[in-house]
Short mmCIF file of C-alpha atoms in Angstrom, two decimals:
data_model
loop_
_atom_site.label_atom_id
_atom_site.label_comp_id
_atom_site.label_asym_id
_atom_site.label_seq_id
_atom_site.Cartn_x
_atom_site.Cartn_y
_atom_site.Cartn_z
CA MET R 22 -29.22 3.73 15.25
CA PRO R 23 -25.51 3.08 15.85
CA SER R 24 -24.70 -0.56 16.56
CA LEU R 25 -23.36 -1.79 19.88
CA ARG R 26 -20.02 -2.40 18.16
CA ILE R 27 -19.79 1.28 17.16
CA HIS R 28 -20.58 2.38 20.70
CA ILE R 29 -17.89 0.07 22.09
CA ASP R 30 -15.35 1.33 19.52
CA ARG R 31 -16.06 4.93 20.46
CA PHE R 32 -15.65 4.12 24.14
CA LEU R 33 -12.36 2.30 23.61
CA ASP R 34 -10.98 4.94 21.25
CA GLY R 35 -11.80 7.56 23.85
CA ALA R 36 -9.74 5.62 26.39
CA ALA R 37 -6.62 5.68 24.19
CA PRO R 38 -3.72 7.97 25.19
CA LYS R 39 -4.53 11.58 24.28
CA VAL R 40 -2.25 12.45 21.40
CA PRO R 41 -2.02 16.10 20.30
CA ARG R 42 -3.62 16.15 16.86
CA ARG R 43 -3.12 18.85 14.27
CA GLU R 44 -5.90 19.60 11.80
CA LEU R 45 -3.83 19.79 8.64
CA THR R 46 -5.81 20.65 5.54
CA HIS R 47 -5.71 18.43 2.47
CA LEU R 48 -3.56 21.00 0.67
CA GLU R 49 -1.17 21.30 3.63
CA ARG R 50 -0.69 17.53 3.70
CA LEU R 51 -0.07 17.39 -0.04
CA GLU R 52 2.50 20.16 0.24
CA LEU R 53 4.38 18.25 2.94
CA VAL R 54 4.24 15.06 0.86
CA ARG R 55 5.64 16.91 -2.16
CA ARG R 56 8.61 17.92 -0.01
CA HIS R 57 9.20 14.71 1.94
CA GLY R 58 7.05 11.90 0.49
CA ASP R 59 9.77 9.57 -0.78
CA PHE R 60 8.29 6.24 0.40
CA SER R 61 5.46 4.09 -0.95
CA LEU R 62 2.76 4.99 1.59
CA ALA R 63 3.51 8.73 1.78
CA TYR R 64 0.89 9.92 -0.70
CA SER R 65 -1.75 7.65 0.82
CA THR R 66 -1.15 9.10 4.28
CA ALA R 67 -1.99 12.54 2.87
CA VAL R 68 -5.20 11.67 1.02
CA GLN R 69 -6.69 8.77 2.98
CA GLN R 70 -9.71 9.70 5.07
CA LYS R 71 -10.15 8.95 8.78
CA LEU R 72 -6.48 9.34 9.67
CA SER R 73 -5.17 11.59 12.43
CA TYR R 74 -1.95 13.62 12.33
CA PHE R 75 0.76 14.26 14.87
CA SER R 76 2.44 17.38 13.53
CA GLU R 77 4.60 20.34 14.42
CA GLY R 78 3.87 22.08 11.13
CA ASP R 79 6.97 20.98 9.23
CA GLY R 80 5.81 17.40 8.77
CA TYR R 81 3.56 14.77 10.29
CA ILE R 82 3.06 11.19 11.41
CA ALA R 83 -0.24 9.75 10.18
CA PHE R 84 -2.00 7.33 12.51
CA GLY R 85 -5.24 5.51 13.15
CA THR R 86 -6.81 4.47 16.43
CA LYS R 87 -8.69 1.28 17.24
CA MET R 88 -9.52 -0.51 20.49
CA LYS R 89 -7.53 1.88 22.75
CA HIS R 90 -4.38 1.68 20.65
CA HIS R 91 -2.72 4.02 18.16
CA PHE R 92 -1.13 2.72 14.94
CA ALA R 93 1.26 4.88 12.91
CA LEU R 94 1.12 4.38 9.14
CA GLY R 95 4.47 4.30 7.37
CA ASP R 96 7.45 6.55 8.05
CA PRO R 97 7.13 10.16 9.20
CA VAL R 98 6.46 12.61 6.37
CA VAL R 99 9.16 15.09 7.32
CA ASP R 100 12.73 15.92 6.31
CA PRO R 101 14.64 12.62 6.83
CA PRO R 102 17.13 14.06 9.36
CA ASP R 103 14.15 15.13 11.50
CA ARG R 104 12.39 11.76 11.44
CA PRO R 105 14.08 10.29 14.56
CA GLY R 106 12.98 13.28 16.65
CA TYR R 107 9.41 13.05 15.36
CA ILE R 108 9.29 9.34 16.14
CA LYS R 109 10.53 9.83 19.71
CA ARG R 110 8.06 12.61 20.44
CA PHE R 111 5.15 10.67 18.98
CA VAL R 112 6.05 7.54 20.96
CA GLU R 113 6.10 9.58 24.16
CA ALA R 114 2.78 11.28 23.38
CA ALA R 115 0.97 8.16 22.15
CA GLY R 116 2.03 5.79 24.90
CA GLY R 117 3.84 3.14 22.90
CA PRO R 118 1.96 3.13 19.56
CA TRP R 119 2.50 0.51 16.89
CA PHE R 120 4.27 1.42 13.64
CA VAL R 121 3.07 -0.40 10.52
CA GLN R 122 4.86 -0.84 7.16
CA ILE R 123 7.95 1.13 8.06
CA SER R 124 11.44 1.28 6.57
CA ALA R 125 14.63 -0.10 8.10
CA ALA R 126 15.67 3.43 9.11
CA THR R 127 12.49 3.96 11.16
CA ALA R 128 12.78 0.44 12.57
CA LYS R 129 16.32 1.21 13.78
CA VAL R 130 15.13 4.31 15.65
CA LEU R 131 12.31 2.35 17.29
CA ALA R 132 14.64 -0.51 18.25
CA GLY R 133 16.64 2.06 20.19
CA LEU R 134 13.44 2.99 22.04
CA GLY R 135 12.86 -0.55 23.25
CA TYR R 136 10.56 -1.71 20.47
CA GLN R 137 10.34 -5.21 19.01
CA ILE R 138 10.72 -5.17 15.24
CA ASN R 139 9.27 -7.88 13.00
CA ARG R 140 9.32 -8.14 9.24
CA LEU R 141 5.89 -7.46 7.73
CA GLY R 142 6.66 -8.37 4.13
CA VAL R 143 8.51 -6.83 1.21
CA ASP R 144 8.00 -3.86 -1.11
CA THR R 145 9.18 -4.56 -4.66
CA ARG R 146 11.30 -1.75 -6.14
CA LEU R 147 12.16 -1.30 -9.82
CA GLN R 148 15.14 1.03 -10.01
CA LEU R 149 15.10 2.87 -13.33
CA PRO R 150 16.61 3.05 -15.88
CA ALA R 151 18.81 0.13 -14.80
CA HIS R 152 15.83 -2.19 -14.47
CA ASP R 153 14.36 -3.13 -17.81
CA PHE R 154 12.53 -6.13 -19.23
CA SER R 155 15.32 -7.61 -21.31
CA GLY R 156 16.84 -11.03 -20.72
CA ARG R 157 15.53 -14.54 -20.33
CA ARG R 158 14.01 -14.04 -16.88
CA ASN R 159 11.65 -11.36 -18.23
CA GLU R 160 10.50 -13.35 -21.26
CA THR R 161 7.08 -14.06 -19.74
CA VAL R 162 6.51 -10.34 -19.14
CA ARG R 163 7.45 -9.47 -22.72
CA TYR R 164 5.28 -12.32 -24.00
CA SER R 165 2.22 -10.91 -22.21
CA GLU R 166 2.67 -7.56 -23.95
CA ARG R 167 3.16 -9.21 -27.35
CA TRP R 168 0.15 -11.50 -26.87
CA LEU R 169 -2.12 -8.58 -26.03
CA ALA R 170 -0.97 -6.57 -29.03
CA LYS R 171 -1.40 -9.56 -31.35
CA LYS R 172 -4.97 -10.09 -30.10
CA GLY R 173 -5.94 -6.47 -30.74
CA PHE R 174 -5.68 -5.03 -27.22
CA THR R 175 -4.46 -1.45 -26.89
CA PHE R 176 -2.62 0.40 -24.11
CA ALA R 177 -3.03 4.07 -23.22
CA GLU R 178 -2.84 6.58 -20.41
CA ASP R 179 -6.00 8.35 -19.22
CA ARG R 180 -4.61 11.77 -18.30
CA ALA R 181 -7.89 13.66 -17.89
CA ASN R 182 -10.35 11.36 -16.08
CA MET R 183 -12.13 10.77 -19.38
CA LEU R 184 -13.36 7.25 -18.60
CA LEU R 185 -15.07 7.69 -15.23
CA ASP R 186 -18.28 5.81 -16.05
CA GLU R 187 -16.35 2.90 -17.55
CA VAL R 188 -13.92 2.88 -14.63
CA SER R 189 -16.81 2.79 -12.16
CA ARG R 190 -18.42 -0.17 -13.92
CA LEU R 191 -15.08 -1.97 -14.13
CA SER R 192 -14.48 -1.51 -10.42
CA GLU R 193 -17.92 -2.86 -9.56
CA ASN R 194 -17.31 -5.88 -11.78
CA TRP R 195 -13.93 -6.47 -10.10
CA ARG R 196 -15.36 -6.18 -6.59
CA GLY R 197 -18.01 -8.77 -7.36
CA GLU R 198 -15.39 -11.51 -7.49
CA ARG R 199 -13.23 -10.49 -4.53
CA ILE R 200 -12.67 -12.87 -1.62
CA VAL R 201 -14.34 -10.31 0.66
CA LYS R 202 -17.02 -8.46 -1.31
CA ARG R 203 -18.76 -6.33 1.31
CA TRP R 204 -15.92 -3.92 2.02
CA GLU R 205 -12.45 -2.89 0.90
CA MET R 206 -9.48 -3.06 3.21
CA GLY R 207 -8.35 0.17 4.81
CA PHE R 208 -5.36 1.86 6.47
CA LEU R 209 -2.66 -0.02 4.53
CA ASN R 210 -4.89 0.54 1.50
CA ARG R 211 -7.34 3.38 0.97
CA PRO R 212 -10.70 2.97 -0.76
CA PHE R 213 -10.66 3.17 -4.54
CA ALA R 214 -11.85 6.38 -6.18
CA ASP R 215 -12.99 6.78 -9.79
CA HIS R 216 -11.33 10.21 -10.00
CA LEU R 217 -7.57 10.48 -9.91
CA GLY R 218 -6.03 12.56 -7.14
CA ALA R 219 -3.46 15.27 -7.73
CA ASP R 220 -0.29 13.97 -9.45
CA MET R 221 -1.64 10.41 -9.75
CA ARG R 222 -1.32 8.50 -13.05
CA ARG R 223 -3.75 6.03 -14.64
CA PHE R 224 -2.97 3.53 -17.40
CA VAL R 225 -5.68 1.58 -19.19
CA LEU R 226 -6.05 -1.50 -21.37
CA HIS R 227 -8.84 -1.73 -23.93
CA GLY R 228 -9.97 -4.95 -25.58
CA PRO R 229 -10.31 -5.67 -29.30
CA ARG R 230 -13.86 -4.24 -29.31
CA GLY R 231 -12.83 -1.08 -27.47
CA GLU R 232 -14.11 -2.20 -24.07
CA LEU R 233 -12.20 -1.25 -20.93
CA VAL R 234 -10.48 -4.40 -19.66
CA ALA R 235 -8.08 -3.18 -16.94
CA ILE R 236 -6.76 -0.07 -15.23
CA LEU R 237 -3.63 0.57 -13.19
CA ASP R 238 -3.35 3.66 -10.95
CA PHE R 239 -0.11 4.99 -9.46
CA ASP R 240 0.60 7.32 -6.55
CA PRO R 241 3.57 9.70 -6.90
CA LEU R 242 6.80 9.62 -4.89
CA PHE R 243 8.41 12.98 -4.19
CA SER R 244 11.60 14.61 -3.02
CA ASN R 245 12.07 18.37 -2.61
CA GLY R 246 8.95 19.17 -4.60
CA GLU R 247 9.81 16.96 -7.57
CA VAL R 248 8.26 13.67 -8.64
CA ILE R 249 10.97 11.02 -8.43
CA GLY R 250 8.86 7.91 -8.94
CA TYR R 251 5.54 6.14 -8.65
CA THR R 252 4.04 3.35 -6.60
CA THR R 253 1.17 1.05 -7.54
CA ALA R 254 -2.00 2.24 -5.82
CA PHE R 255 -4.95 0.43 -7.44
CA LYS R 256 -5.54 -2.34 -9.94
CA ARG R 257 -8.88 -3.23 -11.47
CA LYS R 258 -9.74 -5.65 -14.28
CA GLN R 259 -12.71 -7.51 -15.69
CA VAL R 260 -13.24 -10.75 -13.82
CA ASP R 261 -12.88 -12.75 -17.06
CA ALA R 262 -9.84 -10.83 -18.28
CA THR R 263 -6.87 -12.74 -19.62
CA PRO R 264 -4.04 -13.25 -17.11
CA HIS R 265 -1.84 -11.33 -19.54
CA ALA R 266 -3.81 -8.10 -18.95
CA GLU R 267 -2.33 -7.08 -15.62
CA ILE R 268 1.20 -8.16 -16.54
CA GLY R 269 1.22 -6.39 -19.88
CA LEU R 270 -0.33 -3.20 -18.50
CA THR R 271 2.25 -3.05 -15.70
CA LYS R 272 5.07 -3.40 -18.23
CA PHE R 273 3.55 -0.69 -20.43
CA ALA R 274 3.35 1.75 -17.50
CA VAL R 275 6.88 1.04 -16.27
CA ASP R 276 8.28 1.48 -19.78
CA ARG R 277 6.54 4.88 -20.06
CA PHE R 278 7.99 5.98 -16.72
CA ARG R 279 11.47 4.91 -17.81
CA GLU R 280 11.14 6.94 -21.02
CA GLU R 281 10.16 9.99 -18.93
CA GLY R 282 13.28 9.72 -16.77
CA VAL R 283 11.46 8.54 -13.62
CA SER R 284 13.98 6.99 -11.23
CA VAL R 285 11.92 4.37 -9.39
CA VAL R 286 8.66 2.43 -9.48
CA THR R 287 7.51 0.39 -6.51
CA LEU R 288 4.90 -2.34 -6.77
CA GLY R 289 3.79 -2.07 -3.14
CA LEU R 290 3.68 -4.40 -0.18
CA SER R 291 3.60 -8.18 -0.49
CA PRO R 292 2.23 -8.86 3.01
CA LEU R 293 3.92 -11.56 5.09
CA LEU R 294 6.30 -12.58 2.31
CA ASP R 295 9.75 -13.70 3.55
CA VAL R 296 9.17 -12.87 7.21
CA GLU R 297 12.64 -13.99 8.20
CA PRO R 298 14.40 -12.77 11.37
CA SER R 299 14.45 -8.98 11.25
CA GLY R 300 17.95 -8.42 12.66
CA PHE R 301 16.41 -6.54 15.61
CA ALA R 302 14.90 -7.70 18.88
CA GLU R 303 11.62 -9.26 17.76
CA SER R 304 8.66 -11.45 18.65
CA SER R 305 9.24 -15.06 17.64
CA PHE R 306 5.53 -15.68 18.25
CA TRP R 307 4.44 -13.14 15.64
CA ARG R 308 7.14 -14.21 13.20
CA SER R 309 5.89 -17.81 13.27
CA THR R 310 2.26 -16.63 13.18
CA PHE R 311 2.92 -14.45 10.13
CA ARG R 312 4.64 -17.35 8.39
CA ARG R 313 1.74 -19.72 9.12
CA ALA R 314 -0.75 -17.14 7.88
CA TYR R 315 1.15 -16.73 4.61
CA GLU R 316 1.20 -20.48 4.07
CA SER R 317 -2.40 -21.07 5.19
CA PRO R 318 -4.76 -22.28 2.42
CA TRP R 319 -7.71 -20.93 4.42
CA VAL R 320 -6.24 -17.42 4.69
CA ASN R 321 -5.33 -17.33 0.99
CA ARG R 322 -8.69 -18.74 -0.06
CA SER R 323 -11.10 -16.92 2.24
CA ARG R 324 -9.40 -13.74 3.51
CA PHE R 325 -6.60 -12.45 1.27
CA ASN R 326 -4.59 -14.08 -1.52
CA LEU R 327 -1.17 -13.39 -0.05
CA GLN R 328 0.66 -15.94 -2.18
CA GLY R 329 -0.96 -14.83 -5.42
CA GLN R 330 -0.08 -11.21 -4.83
CA ALA R 331 3.54 -12.06 -4.07
CA ALA R 332 3.83 -14.33 -7.12
CA PHE R 333 2.54 -11.58 -9.41
CA LYS R 334 5.07 -9.01 -8.18
CA ARG R 335 7.94 -11.46 -8.41
CA ARG R 336 7.31 -11.78 -12.15
CA PHE R 337 8.98 -8.36 -12.54
CA HIS R 338 12.24 -9.31 -10.77
CA GLY R 339 12.62 -6.13 -8.77
CA LEU R 340 14.57 -5.51 -5.60
CA GLU R 341 12.59 -6.83 -2.62
CA GLU R 342 13.02 -4.39 0.26
CA PRO R 343 11.90 -5.63 3.69
CA THR R 344 9.26 -3.60 5.49
CA TYR R 345 8.64 -3.82 9.20
CA ILE R 346 6.06 -3.68 11.96
CA ALA R 347 7.08 -2.41 15.40
CA PHE R 348 5.50 -2.67 18.85
CA ARG R 349 6.51 -2.71 22.49
CA LYS R 350 4.22 -5.48 23.77
CA GLY R 351 2.62 -7.03 20.72
CA THR R 352 -0.39 -8.40 22.60
CA LEU R 353 -3.20 -10.31 20.95
CA MET R 354 -5.61 -7.50 21.78
CA GLU R 355 -3.36 -4.95 20.07
CA MET R 356 -3.11 -7.17 17.00
CA LEU R 357 -6.88 -7.52 16.98
CA GLY R 358 -7.11 -3.73 16.94
CA LEU R 359 -4.78 -3.56 13.94
CA LEU R 360 -6.66 -6.28 12.05
CA ARG R 361 -9.90 -4.40 12.61
CA LEU R 362 -8.29 -1.12 11.57
CA ILE R 363 -7.19 -2.58 8.23
CA LYS R 364 -10.58 -4.32 7.92
CA ALA R 365 -9.05 -7.74 7.62
CA ILE R 366 -11.72 -9.01 10.04
#
């Protein structure tokens, strides 16, 4: 029997502004991403379940709904010159929706529509081939790779989903030690799948005895039908794995991409890192709240290790590009809806 909470959610979602939704097939969404998916969340918007789509056929805005409010995920997946028009039409149809993890270009359009724009964190970008792991500042990254090789660990790419049983066991082991064990976060992240999706890449680390120690999955970035880069999608490792495992495996994958002529790798969002003034009209309340959350021992210990995730990505010395969150009112009830949508609470 559905819980009272589910009944209330259904009632509130039904009271949200009626947005025209288009039932794009999985293949249609992937085709649009291959043409216009040049940002970190693009592929996830196409393959993540339980999203809705505002679309005119030539692109889409992916969004979720919770507690009477709509929340757009990332930038519009459409030809960049057409993104401002899509944003304006969606805002009108959805009655002032939030936009979550958006670029500066989308933030600028929304600022012109009367939105407040706050920084949400940074996405770390490694621009290839210029970015490499030479120099003193990358010595710790190189050391991790050397240490693993010296101890008998081996790197490889799993191109054909050959390790599904091992990957499943590894993921279960990893989940057993998470801060929140009962569920995985959603919306900003999609649930992990043992099978790779179309155009995804998986790199693996095996231990000295041949056991699977860590995996690293990447989503593709596209432009005009061509893969131009990759973004980190999932990481899994044995709970007792050496700290060198994740660092060395990331270096191995980035080096392979550089050799292939890939132009960019992004490491994904570091939530609430460097939430300085956005340069737009913004909410000082949410800026200070975000900063306190990032610095909070309780949040980092019992909800999400924000500081640990940021520290890991900073080891690779990439370009930190601000990402933004945009809203008209920014009420506590709206934020509660977002936190429930991403399953942070």
